[in-house]
Amino acid sequence: MALNFLVAGIGMNPVGAFQPSGSSASRINRNPPPPGTATRTATRTATSTTLFEDIHGAVYRKEHEMKQVNQQHSSLSDPIRMAIGYVLEGEDMPPLKLAKALRRTYEDQSSLDNPDVKEKTQDKLDRDQKLLEYGMADAVMRRGSFIVDIKRKSLSRPGEIFARYDDASMVAEAMVGLGADVVFVNVDYASYGGDITELRSAVKAVRRISKTAAVVMKDIVVDEIQLGLAKDAGADGVVLIASVLGPALTNFLDLATTIGLETIVECHTRNEVQAALDALAQNIMVSNYDRLQQRYYPDQAYKLAGMFPGSGGPIICIAGGGLDDTEEMKRLLAVGYDGVIVGKAAMGSARAPEFIRGVRDRTLLPAEFSQWGLEHAEFDMDGNLMPGTKSDVPTPDDGDSFM
């Protein structure tokens, strides 16, 4: 796989972020393109004359759209412009709601994030001291998080409609009600079928039913104004695509941190993951889908799992891209990922409850044990070894969901 993320003409603008010369945002490019790869901004199916947009075309289109958005919000007193113009620090910084949701710290009996936190017993304190002496203080049982990528369609599957719904807020509320820890709300209409108004309504819907679930804006981010849109809509975080931003990733991360907006950096290659780590990204998503080559590599996230620190480390890592099987999700969690992202397989699917329970209703061995051949061992919420797998196991409240 070629590792190409080249950004054209990056400069600095007055508010400390970046604008490219002669353009509203950074551009991706192949240098050189692989043999047989179209360098135009669209791809053509073999059986149809319909032109479908690829990531290159999406970036160029997004640049044009953001020029218009910047013109609409050019005033210094504009709420969107103000959202990216003020530095938040100290007590003004919002809580790390996204990070806590991805790690499910609010369910940890000894975490201050848990409203029902319990004081550690002396036995527990002695055990923690021994683990510290052996260098395994963070090697504790984990709990995986489940993230739903809410979208009607996708760049990765041109021409295909996943689900039809009136408003993403209804889907977000339903998924969080089923137990999802985080929901991605796609706001690019041309690529994913959503818009910014749905993000606003989704934030309100999720806030009504959960104090812990996080809402993330997913967009093809090419301009700083998009961070302002996410902040103004009330999102807890935003997705940044490493192959789109390239060297500008660090600047976007800095701006997001400055304004109190959490980020998830989407990566596919080893170099992209390393660039995200070097930029001090806190939340990193490894996708099996290569946006530049427009191909799925089913084992990519599994192969790159070893690049992250062990359990409880400073980096939260999640995996996604074409996941549609509970066993595949468990396999990724077993090698150290903190959570999994499911999009198409959960949208309009009766198996969504199964996916969510299969990930959440179990505890995981420390990531340090991932090479011990225990990937298929399953433990319940109390840490007891389970006799079998939890996939396709109906419960009384499922109704006909598995029929």
mmCIF file of C-alpha atoms in Angstrom:
data_model
loop_
_atom_site.group_PDB
_atom_site.id
_atom_site.type_symbol
_atom_site.label_atom_id
_atom_site.label_comp_id
_atom_site.label_asym_id
_atom_site.label_seq_id
_atom_site.Cartn_x
_atom_site.Cartn_y
_atom_site.Cartn_z
ATOM 1 C CA MET A 1 0.000 0.000 0.000
ATOM 2 C CA ALA A 2 1.330 3.363 -0.947
ATOM 3 C CA LEU A 3 1.608 5.834 1.884
ATOM 4 C CA ASN A 4 0.586 9.111 0.307
ATOM 5 C CA PHE A 5 -0.838 12.064 2.147
ATOM 6 C CA LEU A 6 0.464 15.228 0.562
ATOM 7 C CA VAL A 7 -1.014 18.594 1.405
ATOM 8 C CA ALA A 8 -0.838 21.557 -0.938
ATOM 9 C CA GLY A 9 0.169 25.072 0.065
ATOM 10 C CA ILE A 10 -0.374 25.219 3.824
ATOM 11 C CA GLY A 11 -0.174 28.671 5.406
ATOM 12 C CA MET A 12 -1.296 30.326 8.638
ATOM 13 C CA ASN A 13 -4.334 32.492 9.129
ATOM 14 C CA PRO A 14 -4.953 35.266 11.704
ATOM 15 C CA VAL A 15 -6.626 33.040 14.299
ATOM 16 C CA GLY A 16 -3.705 30.634 14.507
ATOM 17 C CA ALA A 17 -4.997 27.740 12.436
ATOM 18 C CA PHE A 18 -4.184 27.213 8.817
ATOM 19 C CA GLN A 19 -5.478 28.012 5.381
ATOM 20 C CA PRO A 20 -3.823 26.817 2.178
ATOM 21 C CA SER A 21 -2.661 29.280 -0.395
ATOM 22 C CA GLY A 22 -5.336 29.882 -2.983
ATOM 23 C CA SER A 23 -7.689 27.347 -1.408
ATOM 24 C CA SER A 24 -9.991 26.970 1.554
ATOM 25 C CA ALA A 25 -8.362 23.795 2.821
ATOM 26 C CA SER A 26 -5.674 21.163 2.460
ATOM 27 C CA ARG A 27 -5.727 18.745 -0.466
ATOM 28 C CA ILE A 28 -4.741 15.141 -0.713
ATOM 29 C CA ASN A 29 -2.826 13.870 -3.695
ATOM 30 C CA ARG A 30 -1.147 10.748 -5.003
ATOM 31 C CA ASN A 31 2.479 10.981 -6.072
ATOM 32 C CA PRO A 32 2.564 9.112 -8.316
ATOM 33 C CA PRO A 33 -0.823 7.384 -8.671
ATOM 34 C CA PRO A 34 -0.712 3.578 -8.735
ATOM 35 C CA PRO A 35 -1.058 1.966 -12.161
ATOM 36 C CA GLY A 36 -4.664 1.810 -13.255
ATOM 37 C CA THR A 37 -5.855 4.286 -10.653
ATOM 38 C CA ALA A 38 -7.998 7.127 -11.935
ATOM 39 C CA THR A 39 -6.626 10.559 -11.132
ATOM 40 C CA ARG A 40 -9.875 12.286 -11.885
ATOM 41 C CA THR A 41 -12.257 13.129 -9.046
ATOM 42 C CA ALA A 42 -14.738 10.385 -9.765
ATOM 43 C CA THR A 43 -14.887 6.639 -10.354
ATOM 44 C CA ARG A 44 -17.080 4.841 -12.853
ATOM 45 C CA THR A 45 -18.787 1.505 -12.248
ATOM 46 C CA ALA A 46 -18.421 -1.234 -14.824
ATOM 47 C CA THR A 47 -22.169 -1.620 -15.320
ATOM 48 C CA SER A 48 -23.294 1.991 -15.171
ATOM 49 C CA THR A 49 -22.439 5.386 -16.561
ATOM 50 C CA THR A 50 -23.077 6.976 -13.157
ATOM 51 C CA LEU A 51 -20.089 8.865 -11.793
ATOM 52 C CA PHE A 52 -19.355 8.365 -8.094
ATOM 53 C CA GLU A 53 -17.249 10.706 -6.022
ATOM 54 C CA ASP A 54 -13.989 9.442 -4.503
ATOM 55 C CA ILE A 55 -12.060 11.004 -1.619
ATOM 56 C CA HIS A 56 -10.172 13.331 -3.972
ATOM 57 C CA GLY A 57 -13.392 14.684 -5.429
ATOM 58 C CA ALA A 58 -14.929 14.934 -1.971
ATOM 59 C CA VAL A 59 -12.004 17.033 -0.714
ATOM 60 C CA TYR A 60 -12.146 19.411 -3.697
ATOM 61 C CA ARG A 61 -15.900 19.783 -3.272
ATOM 62 C CA LYS A 62 -15.523 20.335 0.448
ATOM 63 C CA GLU A 63 -12.947 23.044 -0.122
ATOM 64 C CA HIS A 64 -15.411 24.903 -2.324
ATOM 65 C CA GLU A 65 -18.213 24.470 0.217
ATOM 66 C CA MET A 66 -16.050 25.789 3.037
ATOM 67 C CA LYS A 67 -15.194 28.912 1.036
ATOM 68 C CA GLN A 68 -18.894 29.693 1.048
ATOM 69 C CA VAL A 69 -19.258 28.822 4.732
ATOM 70 C CA ASN A 70 -16.347 31.104 5.623
ATOM 71 C CA GLN A 71 -17.985 33.935 3.710
ATOM 72 C CA GLN A 72 -21.229 33.371 5.612
ATOM 73 C CA HIS A 73 -19.402 33.454 8.958
ATOM 74 C CA SER A 74 -16.799 36.122 8.245
ATOM 75 C CA SER A 75 -17.796 38.498 11.039
ATOM 76 C CA LEU A 76 -15.597 38.389 14.145
ATOM 77 C CA SER A 77 -18.775 38.388 16.262
ATOM 78 C CA ASP A 78 -20.231 35.410 14.422
ATOM 79 C CA PRO A 79 -20.928 32.505 16.842
ATOM 80 C CA ILE A 80 -19.117 29.979 14.644
ATOM 81 C CA ARG A 81 -16.066 32.218 14.326
ATOM 82 C CA MET A 82 -16.114 32.902 18.058
ATOM 83 C CA ALA A 83 -16.249 29.161 18.781
ATOM 84 C CA ILE A 84 -12.764 28.799 17.300
ATOM 85 C CA GLY A 85 -11.458 32.149 18.482
ATOM 86 C CA TYR A 86 -11.366 31.672 22.253
ATOM 87 C CA VAL A 87 -8.857 29.654 24.244
ATOM 88 C CA LEU A 88 -10.358 27.455 26.939
ATOM 89 C CA GLU A 89 -8.213 26.478 29.901
ATOM 90 C CA GLY A 90 -8.431 25.495 33.543
ATOM 91 C CA GLU A 91 -11.967 25.171 34.862
ATOM 92 C CA ASP A 92 -13.367 26.386 31.542
ATOM 93 C CA MET A 93 -12.158 23.234 29.777
ATOM 94 C CA PRO A 94 -15.023 20.765 29.276
ATOM 95 C CA PRO A 95 -14.662 17.263 30.749
ATOM 96 C CA LEU A 96 -13.153 14.592 28.502
ATOM 97 C CA LYS A 97 -16.555 13.098 27.853
ATOM 98 C CA LEU A 98 -15.550 11.303 24.664
ATOM 99 C CA ALA A 99 -12.434 9.727 26.165
ATOM 100 C CA LYS A 100 -14.370 8.619 29.240
ATOM 101 C CA ALA A 101 -17.092 7.088 27.080
ATOM 102 C CA LEU A 102 -14.542 5.204 24.964
ATOM 103 C CA ARG A 103 -12.871 3.803 28.085
ATOM 104 C CA ARG A 104 -16.170 3.420 30.019
ATOM 105 C CA THR A 105 -14.527 4.866 33.107
ATOM 106 C CA TYR A 106 -17.936 5.824 34.507
ATOM 107 C CA GLU A 107 -18.538 2.114 35.159
ATOM 108 C CA ASP A 108 -15.281 1.572 37.055
ATOM 109 C CA GLN A 109 -16.067 1.039 40.723
ATOM 110 C CA SER A 110 -12.852 2.797 41.775
ATOM 111 C CA SER A 111 -12.975 5.686 39.282
ATOM 112 C CA LEU A 112 -13.989 9.171 40.332
ATOM 113 C CA ASP A 113 -15.962 9.349 37.081
ATOM 114 C CA ASN A 114 -18.361 6.790 38.534
ATOM 115 C CA PRO A 115 -21.114 8.537 40.529
ATOM 116 C CA ASP A 116 -21.257 5.463 42.758
ATOM 117 C CA VAL A 117 -17.517 5.254 43.321
ATOM 118 C CA LYS A 118 -16.510 3.009 46.210
ATOM 119 C CA GLU A 119 -13.465 3.386 48.423
ATOM 120 C CA LYS A 120 -10.838 0.715 47.836
ATOM 121 C CA THR A 121 -10.485 -1.978 50.462
ATOM 122 C CA GLN A 122 -7.127 -2.747 52.050
ATOM 123 C CA ASP A 123 -6.896 -5.970 50.014
ATOM 124 C CA LYS A 124 -7.435 -3.989 46.844
ATOM 125 C CA LEU A 125 -4.791 -1.448 47.851
ATOM 126 C CA ASP A 126 -2.290 -4.241 48.596
ATOM 127 C CA ARG A 127 -3.016 -5.851 45.243
ATOM 128 C CA ASP A 128 -2.524 -2.543 43.423
ATOM 129 C CA GLN A 129 0.804 -2.056 45.193
ATOM 130 C CA LYS A 130 2.050 -5.470 44.054
ATOM 131 C CA LEU A 131 1.001 -4.779 40.474
ATOM 132 C CA LEU A 132 2.847 -1.467 40.644
ATOM 133 C CA GLU A 133 6.000 -3.193 41.902
ATOM 134 C CA TYR A 134 5.828 -5.679 39.009
ATOM 135 C CA GLY A 135 5.280 -2.907 36.470
ATOM 136 C CA MET A 136 1.715 -4.025 35.739
ATOM 137 C CA ALA A 137 -0.303 -1.330 37.486
ATOM 138 C CA ASP A 138 -2.336 -0.696 34.340
ATOM 139 C CA ALA A 139 -2.693 -4.380 33.401
ATOM 140 C CA VAL A 140 -6.275 -4.684 34.569
ATOM 141 C CA MET A 141 -9.422 -6.179 33.096
ATOM 142 C CA ARG A 142 -10.954 -3.917 30.468
ATOM 143 C CA ARG A 143 -14.388 -3.215 29.035
ATOM 144 C CA GLY A 144 -14.872 -2.567 25.346
ATOM 145 C CA SER A 145 -16.920 0.314 24.005
ATOM 146 C CA PHE A 146 -19.336 0.216 21.084
ATOM 147 C CA ILE A 147 -19.470 3.107 18.611
ATOM 148 C CA VAL A 148 -22.208 3.458 15.978
ATOM 149 C CA ASP A 149 -21.408 5.294 12.744
ATOM 150 C CA ILE A 150 -24.788 6.760 11.731
ATOM 151 C CA LYS A 151 -25.011 7.254 7.971
ATOM 152 C CA ARG A 152 -27.344 6.663 5.068
ATOM 153 C CA LYS A 153 -24.568 5.925 2.576
ATOM 154 C CA SER A 154 -20.782 5.992 2.327
ATOM 155 C CA LEU A 155 -17.910 6.900 0.030
ATOM 156 C CA SER A 156 -16.620 3.359 0.489
ATOM 157 C CA ARG A 157 -19.739 1.831 -1.089
ATOM 158 C CA PRO A 158 -20.750 4.157 -3.938
ATOM 159 C CA GLY A 159 -24.354 4.006 -5.053
ATOM 160 C CA GLU A 160 -25.495 1.939 -2.069
ATOM 161 C CA ILE A 161 -28.087 3.167 0.445
ATOM 162 C CA PHE A 162 -27.661 1.622 3.909
ATOM 163 C CA ALA A 163 -30.729 2.965 5.650
ATOM 164 C CA ARG A 164 -33.588 5.421 5.199
ATOM 165 C CA TYR A 165 -34.594 7.523 8.186
ATOM 166 C CA ASP A 166 -36.066 10.976 8.689
ATOM 167 C CA ASP A 167 -33.535 12.301 11.172
ATOM 168 C CA ALA A 168 -30.263 10.998 12.592
ATOM 169 C CA SER A 169 -31.386 12.031 16.073
ATOM 170 C CA MET A 170 -33.906 9.179 16.153
ATOM 171 C CA VAL A 171 -31.226 6.665 15.235
ATOM 172 C CA ALA A 172 -28.759 8.146 17.745
ATOM 173 C CA GLU A 173 -31.307 8.003 20.535
ATOM 174 C CA ALA A 174 -32.237 4.413 19.671
ATOM 175 C CA MET A 175 -28.615 3.237 19.532
ATOM 176 C CA VAL A 176 -27.682 4.911 22.814
ATOM 177 C CA GLY A 177 -30.823 3.384 24.319
ATOM 178 C CA LEU A 178 -29.534 -0.029 23.245
ATOM 179 C CA GLY A 179 -26.222 0.661 24.965
ATOM 180 C CA ALA A 180 -23.958 2.383 22.431
ATOM 181 C CA ASP A 181 -21.263 4.440 24.163
ATOM 182 C CA VAL A 182 -20.577 6.856 21.289
ATOM 183 C CA VAL A 183 -22.413 7.821 18.116
ATOM 184 C CA PHE A 184 -20.858 9.343 15.005
ATOM 185 C CA VAL A 185 -23.210 11.690 13.160
ATOM 186 C CA ASN A 186 -22.192 12.236 9.550
ATOM 187 C CA VAL A 187 -22.843 15.757 8.295
ATOM 188 C CA ASP A 188 -21.611 15.636 4.687
ATOM 189 C CA TYR A 189 -24.742 15.234 2.576
ATOM 190 C CA ALA A 190 -23.094 14.286 -0.714
ATOM 191 C CA SER A 191 -20.909 11.553 0.810
ATOM 192 C CA TYR A 192 -22.932 10.262 3.758
ATOM 193 C CA GLY A 193 -26.435 11.713 3.460
ATOM 194 C CA GLY A 194 -26.425 13.870 6.611
ATOM 195 C CA ASP A 195 -26.166 17.528 7.542
ATOM 196 C CA ILE A 196 -25.266 19.809 10.453
ATOM 197 C CA THR A 197 -28.889 20.226 11.572
ATOM 198 C CA GLU A 198 -29.037 16.499 12.270
ATOM 199 C CA LEU A 199 -25.949 16.827 14.459
ATOM 200 C CA ARG A 200 -27.674 19.470 16.570
ATOM 201 C CA SER A 201 -30.800 17.378 17.006
ATOM 202 C CA ALA A 202 -28.753 14.234 17.718
ATOM 203 C CA VAL A 203 -26.841 16.017 20.486
ATOM 204 C CA LYS A 204 -30.102 17.065 22.121
ATOM 205 C CA ALA A 205 -31.632 13.594 21.761
ATOM 206 C CA VAL A 206 -28.626 11.815 23.277
ATOM 207 C CA ARG A 207 -28.371 14.318 26.138
ATOM 208 C CA ARG A 208 -31.989 13.584 27.072
ATOM 209 C CA ILE A 209 -31.411 9.886 27.672
ATOM 210 C CA SER A 210 -27.758 9.605 28.718
ATOM 211 C CA LYS A 211 -25.296 11.543 30.831
ATOM 212 C CA THR A 212 -22.320 9.541 29.628
ATOM 213 C CA ALA A 213 -22.771 8.817 25.896
ATOM 214 C CA ALA A 214 -20.770 11.050 23.550
ATOM 215 C CA VAL A 215 -21.708 12.511 20.169
ATOM 216 C CA VAL A 216 -19.027 12.992 17.510
ATOM 217 C CA MET A 217 -19.277 14.972 14.287
ATOM 218 C CA LYS A 218 -17.973 13.007 11.316
ATOM 219 C CA ASP A 219 -17.162 15.049 8.257
ATOM 220 C CA ILE A 220 -14.453 15.429 5.643
ATOM 221 C CA VAL A 221 -12.669 18.088 7.654
ATOM 222 C CA VAL A 222 -10.525 20.368 5.517
ATOM 223 C CA ASP A 223 -11.029 23.766 7.147
ATOM 224 C CA GLU A 224 -10.874 25.155 10.684
ATOM 225 C CA ILE A 225 -14.416 26.521 10.362
ATOM 226 C CA GLN A 226 -15.687 22.932 10.542
ATOM 227 C CA LEU A 227 -14.345 22.652 14.080
ATOM 228 C CA GLY A 228 -16.358 25.744 14.896
ATOM 229 C CA LEU A 229 -19.478 24.142 13.427
ATOM 230 C CA ALA A 230 -18.956 21.039 15.576
ATOM 231 C CA LYS A 231 -18.348 23.115 18.693
ATOM 232 C CA ASP A 232 -21.381 25.317 18.061
ATOM 233 C CA ALA A 233 -23.603 22.271 17.511
ATOM 234 C CA GLY A 234 -22.617 20.883 20.923
ATOM 235 C CA ALA A 235 -20.648 17.868 19.692
ATOM 236 C CA ASP A 236 -18.216 16.270 22.128
ATOM 237 C CA GLY A 237 -15.665 15.568 19.418
ATOM 238 C CA VAL A 238 -14.840 15.514 15.722
ATOM 239 C CA VAL A 239 -13.224 12.981 13.382
ATOM 240 C CA LEU A 240 -10.018 14.056 11.613
ATOM 241 C CA ILE A 241 -8.845 11.945 8.654
ATOM 242 C CA ALA A 242 -5.065 11.560 8.570
ATOM 243 C CA SER A 243 -4.911 10.827 4.824
ATOM 244 C CA VAL A 244 -6.803 14.056 4.100
ATOM 245 C CA LEU A 245 -4.982 16.420 6.456
ATOM 246 C CA GLY A 246 -1.463 15.034 6.163
ATOM 247 C CA PRO A 247 1.097 17.383 7.805
ATOM 248 C CA ALA A 248 -1.743 19.754 8.779
ATOM 249 C CA LEU A 249 -3.041 17.194 11.271
ATOM 250 C CA THR A 250 -0.955 18.642 14.100
ATOM 251 C CA ASN A 251 -2.410 22.112 13.587
ATOM 252 C CA PHE A 252 -5.962 20.807 13.606
ATOM 253 C CA LEU A 253 -5.309 18.833 16.789
ATOM 254 C CA ASP A 254 -3.826 21.910 18.445
ATOM 255 C CA LEU A 255 -6.798 24.071 17.491
ATOM 256 C CA ALA A 256 -9.313 21.470 18.666
ATOM 257 C CA THR A 257 -7.550 21.157 22.017
ATOM 258 C CA THR A 258 -7.405 24.934 22.376
ATOM 259 C CA ILE A 259 -11.166 25.341 21.940
ATOM 260 C CA GLY A 260 -12.039 22.340 24.117
ATOM 261 C CA LEU A 261 -13.096 19.913 21.373
ATOM 262 C CA GLU A 262 -11.975 16.289 21.526
ATOM 263 C CA THR A 263 -10.796 14.492 18.400
ATOM 264 C CA ILE A 264 -10.583 11.030 16.899
ATOM 265 C CA VAL A 265 -7.900 10.647 14.242
ATOM 266 C CA GLU A 266 -8.786 8.146 11.524
ATOM 267 C CA CYS A 267 -5.754 6.238 10.226
ATOM 268 C CA HIS A 268 -5.223 3.333 7.885
ATOM 269 C CA THR A 269 -1.483 2.845 7.384
ATOM 270 C CA ARG A 270 1.355 2.416 9.841
ATOM 271 C CA ASN A 271 2.776 5.788 8.829
ATOM 272 C CA GLU A 272 -0.536 7.511 9.504
ATOM 273 C CA VAL A 273 -0.771 5.916 12.946
ATOM 274 C CA GLN A 274 2.786 6.973 13.715
ATOM 275 C CA ALA A 275 2.044 10.517 12.540
ATOM 276 C CA ALA A 276 -0.999 10.629 14.841
ATOM 277 C CA LEU A 277 1.083 9.359 17.765
ATOM 278 C CA ASP A 278 3.808 11.917 17.042
ATOM 279 C CA ALA A 279 1.153 14.644 16.978
ATOM 280 C CA LEU A 280 0.034 13.521 20.461
ATOM 281 C CA ALA A 281 -3.426 12.453 19.346
ATOM 282 C CA GLN A 282 -5.314 10.997 22.300
ATOM 283 C CA ASN A 283 -7.945 9.009 20.420
ATOM 284 C CA ILE A 284 -6.927 7.049 17.323
ATOM 285 C CA MET A 285 -9.144 4.999 15.053
ATOM 286 C CA VAL A 286 -7.596 2.394 12.766
ATOM 287 C CA SER A 287 -9.786 1.759 9.742
ATOM 288 C CA ASN A 288 -9.626 -1.300 7.507
ATOM 289 C CA TYR A 289 -10.623 0.909 4.589
ATOM 290 C CA ASP A 290 -7.959 2.652 2.521
ATOM 291 C CA ARG A 291 -9.596 5.874 1.355
ATOM 292 C CA LEU A 292 -6.932 6.587 -1.245
ATOM 293 C CA GLN A 293 -6.949 3.182 -2.909
ATOM 294 C CA GLN A 294 -10.680 2.682 -2.228
ATOM 295 C CA ARG A 295 -10.125 -0.843 -0.984
ATOM 296 C CA TYR A 296 -10.813 -2.806 2.187
ATOM 297 C CA TYR A 297 -8.005 -4.642 3.969
ATOM 298 C CA PRO A 298 -9.910 -6.767 6.534
ATOM 299 C CA ASP A 299 -6.888 -7.464 8.771
ATOM 300 C CA GLN A 300 -5.345 -3.987 8.746
ATOM 301 C CA ALA A 301 -6.552 -2.952 12.216
ATOM 302 C CA TYR A 302 -5.521 -6.318 13.629
ATOM 303 C CA LYS A 303 -2.003 -5.982 12.200
ATOM 304 C CA LEU A 304 -1.493 -2.463 13.602
ATOM 305 C CA ALA A 305 -2.744 -3.228 17.132
ATOM 306 C CA GLY A 306 0.803 -3.590 18.435
ATOM 307 C CA MET A 307 1.606 0.086 17.780
ATOM 308 C CA PHE A 308 -0.338 1.264 20.819
ATOM 309 C CA PRO A 309 0.588 1.220 24.517
ATOM 310 C CA GLY A 310 -0.922 -1.448 26.743
ATOM 311 C CA SER A 311 -4.065 -1.366 28.845
ATOM 312 C CA GLY A 312 -4.868 1.913 30.529
ATOM 313 C CA GLY A 313 -2.234 3.810 28.565
ATOM 314 C CA PRO A 314 -2.609 7.427 27.474
ATOM 315 C CA ILE A 315 -3.712 6.493 23.941
ATOM 316 C CA ILE A 316 -7.256 5.283 23.342
ATOM 317 C CA CYS A 317 -7.409 3.129 20.223
ATOM 318 C CA ILE A 318 -10.527 1.946 18.402
ATOM 319 C CA ALA A 319 -10.999 -0.101 15.232
ATOM 320 C CA GLY A 320 -13.515 -0.101 12.418
ATOM 321 C CA GLY A 321 -14.086 -0.422 8.717
ATOM 322 C CA GLY A 322 -16.397 -3.097 7.346
ATOM 323 C CA LEU A 323 -17.029 -4.849 10.676
ATOM 324 C CA ASP A 324 -20.170 -6.967 10.446
ATOM 325 C CA ASP A 325 -19.548 -9.954 12.696
ATOM 326 C CA THR A 326 -19.504 -10.213 16.485
ATOM 327 C CA GLU A 327 -16.538 -12.588 16.523
ATOM 328 C CA GLU A 328 -14.506 -10.167 14.412
ATOM 329 C CA MET A 329 -15.272 -7.377 16.874
ATOM 330 C CA LYS A 330 -14.216 -9.518 19.835
ATOM 331 C CA ARG A 331 -10.990 -10.445 18.052
ATOM 332 C CA LEU A 332 -10.041 -6.777 17.740
ATOM 333 C CA LEU A 333 -10.908 -6.068 21.364
ATOM 334 C CA ALA A 334 -8.828 -9.055 22.476
ATOM 335 C CA VAL A 335 -5.652 -7.673 20.889
ATOM 336 C CA GLY A 336 -5.931 -4.389 22.751
ATOM 337 C CA TYR A 337 -8.432 -2.059 21.088
ATOM 338 C CA ASP A 338 -10.620 -0.120 23.489
ATOM 339 C CA GLY A 339 -13.670 -0.154 21.239
ATOM 340 C CA VAL A 340 -15.067 -0.963 17.811
ATOM 341 C CA ILE A 341 -16.981 1.135 15.284
ATOM 342 C CA VAL A 342 -19.855 -0.347 13.338
ATOM 343 C CA GLY A 343 -21.641 1.476 10.544
ATOM 344 C CA LYS A 344 -23.499 -0.320 7.780
ATOM 345 C CA ALA A 345 -23.943 -3.542 9.776
ATOM 346 C CA ALA A 346 -25.834 -1.692 12.515
ATOM 347 C CA MET A 347 -27.865 0.670 10.357
ATOM 348 C CA GLY A 348 -31.386 -0.705 10.028
ATOM 349 C CA SER A 349 -30.235 -4.134 11.150
ATOM 350 C CA ALA A 350 -32.063 -6.344 13.617
ATOM 351 C CA ARG A 351 -28.667 -7.589 14.786
ATOM 352 C CA ALA A 352 -27.694 -4.247 16.337
ATOM 353 C CA PRO A 353 -28.663 -5.416 19.887
ATOM 354 C CA GLU A 354 -26.538 -8.529 19.436
ATOM 355 C CA PHE A 355 -23.531 -6.508 18.298
ATOM 356 C CA ILE A 356 -23.807 -4.098 21.208
ATOM 357 C CA ARG A 357 -24.200 -6.806 23.856
ATOM 358 C CA GLY A 358 -21.478 -8.949 22.320
ATOM 359 C CA VAL A 359 -19.015 -6.074 22.802
ATOM 360 C CA ARG A 360 -20.235 -4.492 26.041
ATOM 361 C CA ASP A 361 -21.498 -7.393 28.162
ATOM 362 C CA ARG A 362 -18.105 -8.873 28.863
ATOM 363 C CA THR A 363 -14.745 -7.982 30.342
ATOM 364 C CA LEU A 364 -11.442 -8.214 28.487
ATOM 365 C CA LEU A 365 -8.044 -9.414 29.520
ATOM 366 C CA PRO A 366 -5.304 -6.765 29.697
ATOM 367 C CA ALA A 367 -3.879 -5.960 26.290
ATOM 368 C CA GLU A 368 -0.499 -7.206 27.552
ATOM 369 C CA PHE A 369 -1.932 -10.755 27.478
ATOM 370 C CA SER A 370 -2.964 -10.583 23.822
ATOM 371 C CA GLN A 371 -0.081 -12.834 22.719
ATOM 372 C CA TRP A 372 -0.832 -15.574 25.238
ATOM 373 C CA GLY A 373 -3.276 -17.430 22.976
ATOM 374 C CA LEU A 374 -6.294 -16.421 25.071
ATOM 375 C CA GLU A 375 -8.125 -14.446 22.390
ATOM 376 C CA HIS A 376 -11.112 -16.799 22.446
ATOM 377 C CA ALA A 377 -11.535 -16.815 26.232
ATOM 378 C CA GLU A 378 -14.577 -14.800 27.305
ATOM 379 C CA PHE A 379 -15.328 -13.317 30.693
ATOM 380 C CA ASP A 380 -18.594 -11.956 32.051
ATOM 381 C CA MET A 381 -19.015 -8.524 33.619
ATOM 382 C CA ASP A 382 -17.748 -9.846 36.960
ATOM 383 C CA GLY A 383 -14.594 -11.282 35.384
ATOM 384 C CA ASN A 384 -15.727 -14.921 35.534
ATOM 385 C CA LEU A 385 -14.810 -17.223 32.650
ATOM 386 C CA MET A 386 -17.803 -17.864 30.404
ATOM 387 C CA PRO A 387 -18.510 -21.351 29.014
ATOM 388 C CA GLY A 388 -19.130 -20.198 25.454
ATOM 389 C CA THR A 389 -19.490 -17.288 23.070
ATOM 390 C CA LYS A 390 -22.168 -14.650 23.438
ATOM 391 C CA SER A 391 -22.994 -14.196 19.790
ATOM 392 C CA ASP A 392 -26.562 -14.901 18.678
ATOM 393 C CA VAL A 393 -27.769 -15.436 22.245
ATOM 394 C CA PRO A 394 -31.291 -13.943 22.533
ATOM 395 C CA THR A 395 -32.670 -12.528 25.735
ATOM 396 C CA PRO A 396 -36.336 -12.274 26.807
ATOM 397 C CA ASP A 397 -36.560 -8.639 25.785
ATOM 398 C CA ASP A 398 -35.297 -9.183 22.244
ATOM 399 C CA GLY A 399 -38.629 -10.039 20.683
ATOM 400 C CA ASP A 400 -38.046 -11.123 17.108
ATOM 401 C CA SER A 401 -34.697 -9.403 16.684
ATOM 402 C CA PHE A 402 -32.821 -12.645 15.974
ATOM 403 C CA MET A 403 -35.507 -14.416 13.908
#
